[in-house]
mmCIF file of C-alpha atoms in Angstrom:
data_model
loop_
_atom_site.group_PDB
_atom_site.id
_atom_site.type_symbol
_atom_site.label_atom_id
_atom_site.label_comp_id
_atom_site.label_asym_id
_atom_site.label_seq_id
_atom_site.Cartn_x
_atom_site.Cartn_y
_atom_site.Cartn_z
ATOM 1 C CA MET A 133 99.068 113.305 59.452
ATOM 2 C CA THR A 134 98.496 115.315 62.429
ATOM 3 C CA LEU A 135 100.704 114.652 65.436
ATOM 4 C CA LEU A 136 98.831 115.111 68.756
ATOM 5 C CA PRO A 137 100.565 117.039 71.595
ATOM 6 C CA PRO A 138 101.905 114.605 74.224
ATOM 7 C CA THR A 139 99.246 115.707 76.674
ATOM 8 C CA ALA A 140 96.652 114.390 74.407
ATOM 9 C CA ALA A 141 97.267 110.805 75.392
ATOM 10 C CA ALA A 142 97.090 111.841 78.997
ATOM 11 C CA SER A 143 93.450 113.165 78.599
ATOM 12 C CA ILE A 144 92.424 110.284 76.796
ATOM 13 C CA GLN A 145 93.838 107.718 79.285
ATOM 14 C CA LEU A 146 92.382 109.932 82.133
ATOM 15 C CA ALA A 147 88.963 109.771 80.655
ATOM 16 C CA GLU A 148 89.188 105.958 80.497
ATOM 17 C CA ALA A 149 90.267 105.718 84.017
ATOM 18 C CA ALA A 150 87.377 107.907 85.004
ATOM 19 C CA ARG A 151 84.977 105.534 83.240
ATOM 20 C CA GLU A 152 86.542 102.573 84.790
ATOM 21 C CA LEU A 153 86.399 104.069 88.330
ATOM 22 C CA ALA A 154 82.711 104.741 87.638
ATOM 23 C CA ARG A 155 82.113 101.255 86.786
ATOM 24 C CA LEU A 156 84.107 100.159 89.849
ATOM 25 C CA ILE A 157 81.932 102.365 92.167
ATOM 26 C CA ASP A 158 78.854 100.873 90.739
ATOM 27 C CA ARG A 159 80.078 97.318 91.433
ATOM 28 C CA ILE A 160 81.159 98.341 95.056
ATOM 29 C CA ALA A 161 77.765 99.618 95.710
ATOM 30 C CA ASP A 162 76.188 96.328 94.666
ATOM 31 C CA ALA A 163 78.659 94.372 96.874
ATOM 32 C CA ALA A 164 77.700 96.776 99.952
ATOM 33 C CA LEU A 165 74.017 95.963 98.986
ATOM 34 C CA VAL A 166 74.764 92.222 99.239
ATOM 35 C CA ALA A 167 76.741 92.591 102.442
ATOM 36 C CA ARG A 168 73.826 94.526 104.108
ATOM 37 C CA GLY A 169 71.488 91.717 102.759
ATOM 38 C CA LEU A 170 73.628 89.134 104.365
ATOM 39 C CA ALA A 171 73.491 91.007 107.625
ATOM 40 C CA ASP A 172 69.784 91.339 107.579
ATOM 41 C CA ALA A 173 68.948 87.856 106.458
ATOM 42 C CA VAL A 174 70.343 86.501 109.626
ATOM 43 C CA ASP A 175 67.991 86.890 112.595
ATOM 44 C CA TRP A 176 68.880 84.040 114.451
ATOM 45 C CA GLN A 177 69.495 84.296 118.363
ATOM 46 C CA ALA A 178 72.588 81.829 118.314
ATOM 47 C CA LYS A 179 75.703 83.180 119.353
ATOM 48 C CA ALA A 180 77.411 82.281 115.911
ATOM 49 C CA ALA A 181 74.623 84.022 114.048
ATOM 50 C CA THR A 182 74.968 87.200 116.052
ATOM 51 C CA ALA A 183 78.763 87.158 115.240
ATOM 52 C CA PHE A 184 77.940 86.603 111.589
ATOM 53 C CA HIS A 185 75.666 89.520 111.735
ATOM 54 C CA ASP A 186 77.967 91.878 113.464
ATOM 55 C CA ARG A 187 80.977 90.913 111.011
ATOM 56 C CA ALA A 188 78.641 91.161 108.083
ATOM 57 C CA THR A 189 77.522 94.645 109.018
ATOM 58 C CA MET A 190 81.198 95.673 109.712
ATOM 59 C CA TRP A 191 82.101 94.221 106.088
ATOM 60 C CA ALA A 192 79.260 96.210 104.710
ATOM 61 C CA GLY A 193 80.610 99.498 106.078
ATOM 62 C CA ASP A 194 84.101 98.801 104.931
ATOM 63 C CA VAL A 195 82.772 98.059 101.368
ATOM 64 C CA SER A 196 80.787 101.293 101.503
ATOM 65 C CA GLY A 197 83.856 103.038 102.624
ATOM 66 C CA LEU A 198 85.636 101.610 99.463
ATOM 67 C CA ALA A 199 83.089 103.329 97.267
ATOM 68 C CA CYS A 200 83.757 106.684 98.948
ATOM 69 C CA LEU A 201 87.451 106.227 98.263
ATOM 70 C CA ALA A 202 86.855 105.252 94.588
ATOM 71 C CA GLU A 203 84.623 108.345 94.248
ATOM 72 C CA ASN A 204 87.270 110.619 95.562
ATOM 73 C CA ALA A 205 89.870 108.891 92.976
ATOM 74 C CA ARG A 206 87.267 109.531 90.233
ATOM 75 C CA TYR A 207 86.858 113.093 90.982
ATOM 76 C CA ASP A 208 90.696 113.612 91.182
ATOM 77 C CA VAL A 209 91.068 111.807 87.861
ATOM 78 C CA THR A 210 88.306 114.054 86.329
ATOM 79 C CA ARG A 211 89.965 117.094 87.562
ATOM 80 C CA ALA A 212 93.346 115.697 86.114
ATOM 81 C CA GLN A 213 91.668 115.259 82.767
ATOM 82 C CA ASP A 214 90.179 118.721 82.605
ATOM 83 C CA ARG A 215 93.812 120.063 83.181
ATOM 84 C CA ALA A 216 95.150 117.809 80.514
ATOM 85 C CA ALA A 217 92.521 118.915 78.123
ATOM 86 C CA PHE A 218 93.222 122.434 78.939
ATOM 87 C CA ALA A 219 96.941 121.894 78.333
ATOM 88 C CA GLU A 220 96.025 120.123 75.205
ATOM 89 C CA SER A 221 93.968 122.972 73.804
ATOM 90 C CA PHE A 222 96.647 125.527 74.955
ATOM 91 C CA ALA A 223 99.368 123.371 73.117
ATOM 92 C CA GLY A 224 96.956 123.445 70.187
ATOM 93 C CA LEU A 225 96.682 127.103 69.968
ATOM 94 C CA LEU A 226 100.462 127.527 70.329
ATOM 95 C CA LEU A 227 101.134 124.887 67.504
ATOM 96 C CA GLY A 228 98.635 126.621 65.201
ATOM 97 C CA ALA A 229 100.207 130.009 65.925
ATOM 98 C CA GLN A 230 103.609 128.673 64.768
ATOM 99 C CA ARG A 231 102.407 127.775 61.320
#
């Protein structure tokens, strides 16, 4: 039985977090498209329709902003995963040298 260094679990968990964030980004992008579609679908001149259009447009912008935040988080997680993988390989070298 080979024991993994403590950082091995971190690398695996960070990889999973990056995958989940990528899926979240895709879903947010889909929601932004739907929000823009709602705004574009309303072409009435009524006051309520104009207000709906304005709010739907703002909501689409907010949703798009969430995608940007999620992308930044995914980038940070990927960098952390790289650091953890490096630490794992370094720890593996040290453990191998002790044998």
